[in-house]
């Protein structure tokens, strides 16, 4: 019920974007190249079932809504304060989102990895924004190392996702009509470097 509530809200955002703001989107998947590829659908090429960490570029709430509606059994690591939002915070917690206290200082990564592992073992997929904040078009920021710790601890590959949503739904300012592009890249191993991940999520981004 809670996941349906969040899903309906995300579809509402996409409907508003398409009908009012005239902002659409297209999703691109890499070609499957071996028997270990993860088919997403019968005729596309990625299945997202918790066997990879989805590491996405973050430019607006638009890609959040897209990922929520296209990645089944997703969960995020979010700041703890979001769990206090009436109704939404309750739903976030119920569907497995993990809150961290950023004001307390450095996150206990071992404790966080244990919580993430619990969700992964339930077949859930972690979506993480390694930049740690929304960025503007052409902006490059240093990625957070927490992604590497989780990938190495859980021995999970990393599926980079590039976006150009900031061109149409900017961090600040008004939306602009157009078609945003979402690119699911080929998986990187759990031992990938921050530079490799950064290159992948920015390969098609503005």
Tab-separated table of N, CA and C in Angstrom, residues 1-169:
chain	number	residue	atom	x	y	z
A	1	UNK	N	0.824	-1.209	0.000
A	1	UNK	CA	0.000	0.000	0.000
A	1	UNK	C	0.863	1.266	0.000
A	2	UNK	N	1.894	1.281	0.881
A	2	UNK	CA	2.758	2.453	0.969
A	2	UNK	C	3.524	2.676	-0.331
A	3	UNK	N	4.029	1.577	-0.926
A	3	UNK	CA	4.773	1.712	-2.181
A	3	UNK	C	3.853	2.191	-3.301
A	4	UNK	N	2.607	1.736	-3.300
A	4	UNK	CA	1.640	2.190	-4.303
A	4	UNK	C	1.369	3.688	-4.144
A	5	UNK	N	1.345	4.145	-2.890
A	5	UNK	CA	1.131	5.563	-2.620
A	5	UNK	C	2.259	6.405	-3.204
A	6	UNK	N	3.500	5.995	-2.940
A	6	UNK	CA	4.652	6.726	-3.466
A	6	UNK	C	4.693	6.630	-4.980
A	7	UNK	N	4.376	5.460	-5.518
A	7	UNK	CA	4.380	5.263	-6.964
A	7	UNK	C	3.354	6.165	-7.636
A	8	UNK	N	2.166	6.241	-7.056
A	8	UNK	CA	1.122	7.101	-7.615
A	8	UNK	C	1.556	8.560	-7.591
A	9	UNK	N	2.239	8.956	-6.532
A	9	UNK	CA	2.729	10.326	-6.425
A	9	UNK	C	3.765	10.609	-7.510
A	10	UNK	N	4.676	9.654	-7.733
A	10	UNK	CA	5.708	9.832	-8.748
A	10	UNK	C	5.097	9.906	-10.144
A	11	UNK	N	4.117	9.033	-10.429
A	11	UNK	CA	3.442	9.093	-11.720
A	11	UNK	C	2.725	10.426	-11.883
A	12	UNK	N	2.204	10.957	-10.765
A	12	UNK	CA	1.557	12.267	-10.813
A	12	UNK	C	2.531	13.359	-11.206
A	13	UNK	N	3.757	13.296	-10.676
A	13	UNK	CA	4.788	14.264	-11.036
A	13	UNK	C	5.096	14.181	-12.528
A	14	UNK	N	5.227	12.956	-13.045
A	14	UNK	CA	5.536	12.781	-14.469
A	14	UNK	C	4.377	13.246	-15.347
A	15	UNK	N	3.152	13.006	-14.881
A	15	UNK	CA	1.968	13.461	-15.625
A	15	UNK	C	1.929	14.980	-15.667
A	16	UNK	N	2.178	15.613	-14.520
A	16	UNK	CA	2.207	17.076	-14.475
A	16	UNK	C	3.297	17.616	-15.396
A	17	UNK	N	4.467	17.010	-15.350
A	17	UNK	CA	5.586	17.469	-16.172
A	17	UNK	C	5.236	17.376	-17.659
A	18	UNK	N	4.600	16.272	-18.030
A	18	UNK	CA	4.279	16.061	-19.450
A	18	UNK	C	3.155	16.969	-19.929
A	19	UNK	N	2.099	17.110	-19.144
A	19	UNK	CA	0.911	17.825	-19.608
A	19	UNK	C	0.962	19.330	-19.372
A	20	UNK	N	1.566	19.753	-18.275
A	20	UNK	CA	1.600	21.178	-17.941
A	20	UNK	C	2.916	21.824	-18.362
A	21	UNK	N	4.032	21.204	-17.966
A	21	UNK	CA	5.340	21.786	-18.254
A	21	UNK	C	5.890	21.365	-19.616
A	22	UNK	N	5.248	20.382	-20.257
A	22	UNK	CA	5.699	19.876	-21.567
A	22	UNK	C	7.108	19.290	-21.498
A	23	UNK	N	7.398	18.639	-20.382
A	23	UNK	CA	8.686	17.970	-20.217
A	23	UNK	C	8.455	16.466	-20.282
A	24	UNK	N	9.046	15.818	-21.275
A	24	UNK	CA	8.920	14.383	-21.447
A	24	UNK	C	10.272	13.726	-21.164
A	25	UNK	N	10.340	12.407	-21.353
A	25	UNK	CA	11.618	11.733	-21.136
A	25	UNK	C	11.702	10.477	-21.994
A	26	UNK	N	12.927	10.074	-22.263
A	26	UNK	CA	13.217	8.823	-22.957
A	26	UNK	C	14.268	8.078	-22.147
A	27	UNK	N	14.099	6.760	-22.064
A	27	UNK	CA	15.053	5.931	-21.325
A	27	UNK	C	15.829	5.062	-22.308
A	28	UNK	N	17.133	5.008	-22.118
A	28	UNK	CA	18.009	4.203	-22.972
A	28	UNK	C	18.693	3.137	-22.120
A	29	UNK	N	18.692	1.902	-22.611
A	29	UNK	CA	19.329	0.786	-21.909
A	29	UNK	C	20.485	0.253	-22.748
A	30	UNK	N	21.567	-0.202	-22.125
A	30	UNK	CA	22.677	-0.787	-22.886
A	30	UNK	C	22.283	-2.151	-23.435
A	31	UNK	N	22.930	-2.550	-24.489
A	31	UNK	CA	22.665	-3.859	-25.066
A	31	UNK	C	23.178	-4.953	-24.151
A	32	UNK	N	22.433	-6.034	-24.057
A	32	UNK	CA	22.880	-7.181	-23.272
A	32	UNK	C	23.992	-7.879	-24.045
A	33	UNK	N	25.112	-8.169	-23.356
A	33	UNK	CA	26.250	-8.708	-24.086
A	33	UNK	C	26.695	-10.083	-23.614
A	34	UNK	N	26.072	-10.637	-22.578
A	34	UNK	CA	26.444	-11.989	-22.179
A	34	UNK	C	25.337	-12.580	-21.329
A	35	UNK	N	25.494	-13.831	-20.964
A	35	UNK	CA	24.436	-14.519	-20.227
A	35	UNK	C	24.252	-13.981	-18.814
A	36	UNK	N	25.219	-13.190	-18.359
A	36	UNK	CA	25.094	-12.610	-17.025
A	36	UNK	C	24.442	-11.234	-17.046
A	37	UNK	N	24.069	-10.766	-18.247
A	37	UNK	CA	23.355	-9.499	-18.330
A	37	UNK	C	22.020	-9.632	-17.623
A	38	UNK	N	21.457	-8.510	-17.200
A	38	UNK	CA	20.217	-8.593	-16.446
A	38	UNK	C	19.099	-7.971	-17.276
A	39	UNK	N	18.299	-8.767	-17.978
A	39	UNK	CA	17.259	-8.167	-18.821
A	39	UNK	C	16.210	-7.436	-17.993
A	40	UNK	N	15.887	-6.230	-18.405
A	40	UNK	CA	14.924	-5.406	-17.674
A	40	UNK	C	13.501	-5.822	-18.017
A	41	UNK	N	13.252	-6.078	-19.279
A	41	UNK	CA	11.950	-6.547	-19.740
A	41	UNK	C	12.207	-7.602	-20.809
A	42	UNK	N	11.151	-8.133	-21.371
A	42	UNK	CA	11.335	-9.177	-22.370
A	42	UNK	C	12.025	-8.660	-23.622
A	43	UNK	N	11.932	-7.369	-23.898
A	43	UNK	CA	12.513	-6.839	-25.121
A	43	UNK	C	13.472	-5.687	-24.857
A	44	UNK	N	13.766	-5.427	-23.584
A	44	UNK	CA	14.800	-4.439	-23.278
A	44	UNK	C	15.866	-5.182	-22.485
A	45	UNK	N	16.786	-4.497	-21.880
A	45	UNK	CA	17.945	-5.250	-21.458
A	45	UNK	C	18.404	-5.159	-20.012
A	46	UNK	N	17.654	-4.586	-19.155
A	46	UNK	CA	18.129	-4.531	-17.785
A	46	UNK	C	17.051	-4.990	-16.821
A	47	UNK	N	17.386	-5.902	-15.945
A	47	UNK	CA	16.502	-6.241	-14.835
A	47	UNK	C	17.115	-5.650	-13.573
A	48	UNK	N	16.328	-4.955	-12.794
A	48	UNK	CA	16.834	-4.303	-11.603
A	48	UNK	C	16.206	-4.988	-10.401
A	49	UNK	N	16.926	-5.932	-9.804
A	49	UNK	CA	16.321	-6.763	-8.765
A	49	UNK	C	17.161	-6.813	-7.498
A	50	UNK	N	17.988	-5.815	-7.276
A	50	UNK	CA	18.820	-5.814	-6.085
A	50	UNK	C	20.202	-6.367	-6.317
A	51	UNK	N	20.485	-6.844	-7.535
A	51	UNK	CA	21.816	-7.401	-7.809
A	51	UNK	C	22.796	-6.338	-8.271
A	52	UNK	N	22.414	-5.092	-8.208
A	52	UNK	CA	23.314	-4.000	-8.556
A	52	UNK	C	22.881	-2.750	-7.794
A	53	UNK	N	23.839	-1.873	-7.530
A	53	UNK	CA	23.535	-0.571	-6.959
A	53	UNK	C	23.369	0.403	-8.113
A	54	UNK	N	22.235	1.059	-8.180
A	54	UNK	CA	21.992	2.049	-9.222
A	54	UNK	C	22.568	3.380	-8.750
A	55	UNK	N	23.588	3.862	-9.442
A	55	UNK	CA	24.248	5.120	-9.087
A	55	UNK	C	23.911	6.153	-10.159
A	56	UNK	N	23.042	7.103	-9.811
A	56	UNK	CA	22.510	8.022	-10.807
A	56	UNK	C	22.994	9.453	-10.605
A	57	UNK	N	23.163	10.131	-11.717
A	57	UNK	CA	23.427	11.567	-11.663
A	57	UNK	C	22.169	12.245	-11.140
A	58	UNK	N	22.341	13.324	-10.386
A	58	UNK	CA	21.198	13.977	-9.732
A	58	UNK	C	21.152	15.444	-10.131
A	59	UNK	N	20.111	15.787	-10.921
A	59	UNK	CA	19.960	17.160	-11.369
A	59	UNK	C	18.633	17.777	-10.947
A	60	UNK	N	17.630	16.946	-10.665
A	60	UNK	CA	16.324	17.478	-10.275
A	60	UNK	C	15.483	16.361	-9.679
A	61	UNK	N	14.271	16.715	-9.254
A	61	UNK	CA	13.340	15.702	-8.771
A	61	UNK	C	12.761	14.891	-9.923
A	62	UNK	N	12.971	15.351	-11.147
A	62	UNK	CA	12.411	14.664	-12.309
A	62	UNK	C	12.974	13.260	-12.433
A	63	UNK	N	14.303	13.108	-12.344
A	63	UNK	CA	14.877	11.766	-12.479
A	63	UNK	C	14.530	10.885	-11.281
A	64	UNK	N	14.270	11.515	-10.124
A	64	UNK	CA	13.834	10.722	-8.975
A	64	UNK	C	12.497	10.055	-9.294
A	65	UNK	N	11.556	10.828	-9.833
A	65	UNK	CA	10.251	10.282	-10.191
A	65	UNK	C	10.374	9.210	-11.273
A	66	UNK	N	11.275	9.413	-12.224
A	66	UNK	CA	11.467	8.433	-13.298
A	66	UNK	C	12.022	7.133	-12.738
A	67	UNK	N	13.033	7.223	-11.894
A	67	UNK	CA	13.634	6.018	-11.329
A	67	UNK	C	12.649	5.269	-10.438
A	68	UNK	N	11.877	6.009	-9.648
A	68	UNK	CA	10.894	5.389	-8.763
A	68	UNK	C	9.863	4.597	-9.557
A	69	UNK	N	9.501	5.084	-10.733
A	69	UNK	CA	8.474	4.415	-11.538
A	69	UNK	C	9.032	3.323	-12.448
A	70	UNK	N	10.356	3.241	-12.579
A	70	UNK	CA	10.927	2.260	-13.504
A	70	UNK	C	11.859	1.241	-12.844
A	71	UNK	N	12.210	1.451	-11.604
A	71	UNK	CA	13.046	0.495	-10.883
A	71	UNK	C	12.179	-0.174	-9.818
A	72	UNK	N	11.833	-1.436	-9.992
A	72	UNK	CA	10.977	-2.099	-8.997
A	72	UNK	C	11.711	-2.335	-7.680
A	73	UNK	N	10.968	-2.285	-6.594
A	73	UNK	CA	11.513	-2.589	-5.259
A	73	UNK	C	12.738	-1.743	-4.921
A	74	UNK	N	12.679	-0.480	-5.266
A	74	UNK	CA	13.775	0.442	-5.008
A	74	UNK	C	13.804	0.846	-3.531
A	75	UNK	N	14.949	1.361	-3.107
A	75	UNK	CA	15.022	2.100	-1.856
A	75	UNK	C	16.176	3.081	-1.940
A	76	UNK	N	16.108	4.134	-1.124
A	76	UNK	CA	17.113	5.184	-1.108
A	76	UNK	C	17.708	5.299	0.289
A	77	UNK	N	18.875	5.908	0.349
A	77	UNK	CA	19.434	6.385	1.610
A	77	UNK	C	19.172	7.880	1.641
A	78	UNK	N	18.437	8.354	2.637
A	78	UNK	CA	18.007	9.741	2.667
A	78	UNK	C	18.382	10.382	3.994
A	79	UNK	N	18.336	11.704	4.034
A	79	UNK	CA	18.577	12.367	5.319
A	79	UNK	C	17.401	12.087	6.242
A	80	UNK	N	17.714	11.909	7.507
A	80	UNK	CA	16.733	11.467	8.489
A	80	UNK	C	15.513	12.379	8.562
A	81	UNK	N	15.713	13.667	8.338
A	81	UNK	CA	14.621	14.629	8.464
A	81	UNK	C	13.467	14.335	7.511
A	82	UNK	N	13.747	13.695	6.388
A	82	UNK	CA	12.679	13.381	5.428
A	82	UNK	C	11.706	12.344	5.989
A	83	UNK	N	12.167	11.569	6.955
A	83	UNK	CA	11.290	10.575	7.570
A	83	UNK	C	10.297	11.219	8.535
A	84	UNK	N	10.501	12.507	8.827
A	84	UNK	CA	9.611	13.212	9.742
A	84	UNK	C	8.469	13.921	9.016
A	85	UNK	N	8.490	13.911	7.670
A	85	UNK	CA	7.432	14.574	6.913
A	85	UNK	C	6.121	13.810	7.125
A	86	UNK	N	5.055	14.507	7.470
A	86	UNK	CA	3.766	13.818	7.686
A	86	UNK	C	3.357	12.976	6.475
A	87	UNK	N	2.867	11.814	6.709
A	87	UNK	CA	2.371	10.848	5.713
A	87	UNK	C	3.514	10.310	4.855
A	88	UNK	N	4.241	11.198	4.179
A	88	UNK	CA	5.320	10.751	3.305
A	88	UNK	C	6.426	10.071	4.100
A	89	UNK	N	6.798	10.660	5.225
A	89	UNK	CA	7.846	10.059	6.035
A	89	UNK	C	7.471	8.672	6.508
A	90	UNK	N	6.217	8.504	6.884
A	90	UNK	CA	5.713	7.188	7.293
A	90	UNK	C	5.818	6.203	6.141
A	91	UNK	N	5.420	6.654	4.936
A	91	UNK	CA	5.483	5.777	3.769
A	91	UNK	C	6.924	5.458	3.401
A	92	UNK	N	7.820	6.460	3.481
A	92	UNK	CA	9.230	6.232	3.180
A	92	UNK	C	9.803	5.131	4.069
A	93	UNK	N	9.508	5.218	5.348
A	93	UNK	CA	10.042	4.237	6.294
A	93	UNK	C	9.464	2.864	6.045
A	94	UNK	N	8.176	2.805	5.738
A	94	UNK	CA	7.501	1.528	5.524
A	94	UNK	C	8.030	0.788	4.293
A	95	UNK	N	8.459	1.524	3.259
A	95	UNK	CA	8.930	0.852	2.051
A	95	UNK	C	10.431	0.590	2.078
A	96	UNK	N	11.093	0.945	3.187
A	96	UNK	CA	12.494	0.555	3.342
A	96	UNK	C	13.525	1.631	3.129
A	97	UNK	N	13.111	2.898	2.972
A	97	UNK	CA	14.107	3.951	2.845
A	97	UNK	C	14.871	4.084	4.156
A	98	UNK	N	16.175	4.332	4.053
A	98	UNK	CA	17.053	4.364	5.219
A	98	UNK	C	17.468	5.797	5.503
A	99	UNK	N	17.162	6.273	6.690
A	99	UNK	CA	17.523	7.630	7.069
A	99	UNK	C	18.863	7.687	7.780
A	100	UNK	N	19.651	8.723	7.472
A	100	UNK	CA	20.928	8.934	8.152
A	100	UNK	C	20.946	10.339	8.738
A	101	UNK	N	21.624	10.493	9.855
A	101	UNK	CA	21.712	11.770	10.554
A	101	UNK	C	22.968	12.493	10.098
A	102	UNK	N	22.821	13.375	9.118
A	102	UNK	CA	23.986	14.077	8.585
A	102	UNK	C	24.550	15.090	9.575
A	103	UNK	N	23.697	15.622	10.443
A	103	UNK	CA	24.163	16.630	11.402
A	103	UNK	C	25.079	16.024	12.455
A	104	UNK	N	24.978	14.718	12.646
A	104	UNK	CA	25.790	14.056	13.662
A	104	UNK	C	27.237	13.916	13.222
A	105	UNK	N	27.497	14.162	11.950
A	105	UNK	CA	28.848	14.013	11.428
A	105	UNK	C	28.933	12.819	10.505
A	106	UNK	N	30.106	12.201	10.452
A	106	UNK	CA	30.323	11.079	9.545
A	106	UNK	C	29.363	9.926	9.861
A	107	UNK	N	28.789	9.369	8.810
A	107	UNK	CA	27.873	8.242	8.965
A	107	UNK	C	28.644	6.979	9.327
A	108	UNK	N	28.089	6.191	10.230
A	108	UNK	CA	28.677	4.896	10.559
A	108	UNK	C	28.416	3.965	9.380
A	109	UNK	N	29.411	3.793	8.511
A	109	UNK	CA	29.206	3.075	7.262
A	109	UNK	C	28.971	1.587	7.496
A	110	UNK	N	29.563	1.022	8.531
A	110	UNK	CA	29.346	-0.394	8.809
A	110	UNK	C	27.894	-0.641	9.223
A	111	UNK	N	27.364	0.255	10.050
A	111	UNK	CA	25.968	0.145	10.467
A	111	UNK	C	25.041	0.354	9.275
A	112	UNK	N	25.383	1.325	8.415
A	112	UNK	CA	24.585	1.585	7.222
A	112	UNK	C	24.609	0.379	6.284
A	113	UNK	N	25.780	-0.232	6.112
A	113	UNK	CA	25.905	-1.392	5.235
A	113	UNK	C	25.031	-2.547	5.714
A	114	UNK	N	24.913	-2.708	7.020
A	114	UNK	CA	24.060	-3.775	7.569
A	114	UNK	C	22.596	-3.533	7.201
A	115	UNK	N	22.148	-2.284	7.316
A	115	UNK	CA	20.766	-1.957	6.977
A	115	UNK	C	20.521	-2.139	5.476
A	116	UNK	N	21.490	-1.716	4.674
A	116	UNK	CA	21.364	-1.886	3.225
A	116	UNK	C	21.310	-3.367	2.875
A	117	UNK	N	22.147	-4.162	3.522
A	117	UNK	CA	22.182	-5.600	3.259
A	117	UNK	C	20.823	-6.237	3.524
A	118	UNK	N	20.163	-5.829	4.599
A	118	UNK	CA	18.840	-6.369	4.923
A	118	UNK	C	17.871	-6.149	3.773
A	119	UNK	N	17.897	-4.956	3.190
A	119	UNK	CA	17.004	-4.660	2.072
A	119	UNK	C	17.399	-5.425	0.810
A	120	UNK	N	18.713	-5.496	0.561
A	120	UNK	CA	19.194	-6.217	-0.626
A	120	UNK	C	18.766	-7.685	-0.557
A	121	UNK	N	18.846	-8.280	0.626
A	121	UNK	CA	18.470	-9.679	0.782
A	121	UNK	C	16.975	-9.901	0.555
A	122	UNK	N	16.202	-8.839	0.618
A	122	UNK	CA	14.776	-8.922	0.331
A	122	UNK	C	14.483	-8.702	-1.159
A	123	UNK	N	15.545	-8.577	-1.964
A	123	UNK	CA	15.376	-8.373	-3.398
A	123	UNK	C	15.163	-6.930	-3.787
A	124	UNK	N	15.522	-5.998	-2.897
A	124	UNK	CA	15.344	-4.589	-3.185
A	124	UNK	C	16.580	-4.020	-3.874
A	125	UNK	N	16.403	-2.910	-4.549
A	125	UNK	CA	17.481	-2.278	-5.298
A	125	UNK	C	17.810	-0.915	-4.706
A	126	UNK	N	19.062	-0.724	-4.340
A	126	UNK	CA	19.501	0.567	-3.807
A	126	UNK	C	19.739	1.542	-4.953
A	127	UNK	N	19.092	2.688	-4.869
A	127	UNK	CA	19.364	3.798	-5.783
A	127	UNK	C	20.096	4.858	-4.977
A	128	UNK	N	21.243	5.271	-5.462
A	128	UNK	CA	22.053	6.237	-4.728
A	128	UNK	C	22.494	7.343	-5.679
A	129	UNK	N	22.571	8.558	-5.162
A	129	UNK	CA	23.062	9.697	-5.940
A	129	UNK	C	24.451	10.040	-5.409
A	130	UNK	N	25.497	9.522	-6.050
A	130	UNK	CA	26.851	9.638	-5.486
A	130	UNK	C	27.385	11.066	-5.442
A	131	UNK	N	26.750	11.993	-6.170
A	131	UNK	CA	27.192	13.385	-6.087
A	131	UNK	C	26.771	14.008	-4.752
A	132	UNK	N	25.738	13.426	-4.131
A	132	UNK	CA	25.319	13.889	-2.820
A	132	UNK	C	24.416	15.100	-2.830
A	133	UNK	N	24.200	15.707	-3.984
A	133	UNK	CA	23.350	16.881	-4.094
A	133	UNK	C	22.953	17.062	-5.545
A	134	UNK	N	21.949	17.892	-5.784
A	134	UNK	CA	21.582	18.191	-7.159
A	134	UNK	C	22.642	19.101	-7.778
A	135	UNK	N	22.935	18.852	-9.049
A	135	UNK	CA	23.923	19.669	-9.751
A	135	UNK	C	23.259	20.361	-10.931
A	136	UNK	N	23.899	21.392	-11.421
A	136	UNK	CA	23.399	22.129	-12.575
A	136	UNK	C	24.066	21.595	-13.845
A	137	UNK	N	23.490	21.876	-15.022
A	137	UNK	CA	24.114	21.417	-16.273
A	137	UNK	C	25.581	21.844	-16.364
A	138	UNK	N	26.403	20.913	-16.798
A	138	UNK	CA	27.846	21.111	-16.970
A	138	UNK	C	28.612	21.202	-15.646
A	139	UNK	N	27.926	21.053	-14.532
A	139	UNK	CA	28.621	21.077	-13.246
A	139	UNK	C	29.150	19.689	-12.911
A	140	UNK	N	30.379	19.629	-12.447
A	140	UNK	CA	30.983	18.373	-12.023
A	140	UNK	C	31.381	18.496	-10.556
A	141	UNK	N	30.982	17.553	-9.762
A	141	UNK	CA	31.334	17.578	-8.348
A	141	UNK	C	32.021	16.264	-7.987
A	142	UNK	N	32.777	16.294	-6.929
A	142	UNK	CA	33.463	15.094	-6.462
A	142	UNK	C	32.444	14.124	-5.878
A	143	UNK	N	32.507	12.869	-6.297
A	143	UNK	CA	31.564	11.873	-5.805
A	143	UNK	C	31.889	11.470	-4.372
A	144	UNK	N	30.837	11.102	-3.649
A	144	UNK	CA	31.017	10.652	-2.271
A	144	UNK	C	31.564	9.226	-2.256
A	145	UNK	N	32.462	8.946	-1.334
A	145	UNK	CA	33.118	7.643	-1.281
A	145	UNK	C	32.229	6.561	-0.656
A	146	UNK	N	31.100	6.954	-0.065
A	146	UNK	CA	30.214	5.968	0.545
A	146	UNK	C	29.744	4.918	-0.436
A	147	UNK	N	29.564	5.310	-1.704
A	147	UNK	CA	29.154	4.349	-2.732
A	147	UNK	C	30.178	3.231	-2.865
A	148	UNK	N	31.458	3.586	-2.861
A	148	UNK	CA	32.511	2.575	-2.995
A	148	UNK	C	32.510	1.629	-1.802
A	149	UNK	N	32.312	2.175	-0.599
A	149	UNK	CA	32.291	1.335	0.595
A	149	UNK	C	31.160	0.329	0.513
A	150	UNK	N	29.969	0.778	0.125
A	150	UNK	CA	28.825	-0.126	0.048
A	150	UNK	C	29.019	-1.173	-1.040
A	151	UNK	N	29.490	-0.740	-2.212
A	151	UNK	CA	29.684	-1.679	-3.312
A	151	UNK	C	30.695	-2.757	-2.934
A	152	UNK	N	31.780	-2.353	-2.291
A	152	UNK	CA	32.808	-3.319	-1.884
A	152	UNK	C	32.319	-4.221	-0.763
A	153	UNK	N	31.598	-3.650	0.210
A	153	UNK	CA	31.119	-4.434	1.345
A	153	UNK	C	30.097	-5.468	0.917
A	154	UNK	N	29.203	-5.067	0.005
A	154	UNK	CA	28.128	-5.952	-0.423
A	154	UNK	C	28.507	-6.777	-1.646
A	155	UNK	N	29.681	-6.478	-2.244
A	155	UNK	CA	30.156	-7.160	-3.448
A	155	UNK	C	29.109	-7.052	-4.573
A	156	UNK	N	28.554	-5.847	-4.714
A	156	UNK	CA	27.542	-5.611	-5.736
A	156	UNK	C	28.112	-4.744	-6.853
A	157	UNK	N	27.806	-5.083	-8.110
A	157	UNK	CA	28.223	-4.214	-9.207
A	157	UNK	C	27.472	-2.890	-9.142
A	158	UNK	N	27.952	-1.924	-9.903
A	158	UNK	CA	27.373	-0.586	-9.913
A	158	UNK	C	26.792	-0.312	-11.299
A	159	UNK	N	25.537	0.089	-11.352
A	159	UNK	CA	24.892	0.429	-12.606
A	159	UNK	C	24.769	1.957	-12.698
A	160	UNK	N	25.652	2.617	-13.458
A	160	UNK	CA	25.596	4.076	-13.568
A	160	UNK	C	24.390	4.517	-14.404
A	161	UNK	N	23.847	5.665	-14.046
A	161	UNK	CA	22.741	6.244	-14.806
A	161	UNK	C	23.048	7.711	-15.059
A	162	UNK	N	23.104	8.078	-16.328
A	162	UNK	CA	23.325	9.474	-16.689
A	162	UNK	C	22.019	10.151	-17.064
A	163	UNK	N	21.909	11.423	-16.792
A	163	UNK	CA	20.695	12.167	-17.111
A	163	UNK	C	21.055	13.569	-17.599
A	164	UNK	N	20.116	14.182	-18.332
A	164	UNK	CA	20.272	15.598	-18.682
A	164	UNK	C	19.037	16.389	-18.252
A	165	UNK	N	18.369	15.890	-17.211
A	165	UNK	CA	17.105	16.470	-16.764
A	165	UNK	C	17.238	17.930	-16.338
A	166	UNK	N	18.435	18.337	-15.936
A	166	UNK	CA	18.637	19.714	-15.497
A	166	UNK	C	18.408	20.742	-16.580
A	167	UNK	N	18.429	20.301	-17.836
A	167	UNK	CA	18.152	21.224	-18.940
A	167	UNK	C	16.684	21.618	-18.984
A	168	UNK	N	15.831	20.754	-18.467
A	168	UNK	CA	14.385	20.955	-18.588
A	168	UNK	C	13.703	21.187	-17.243
A	169	UNK	N	14.291	20.632	-16.187
A	169	UNK	CA	13.769	20.833	-14.839
A	169	UNK	C	14.977	21.225	-13.991
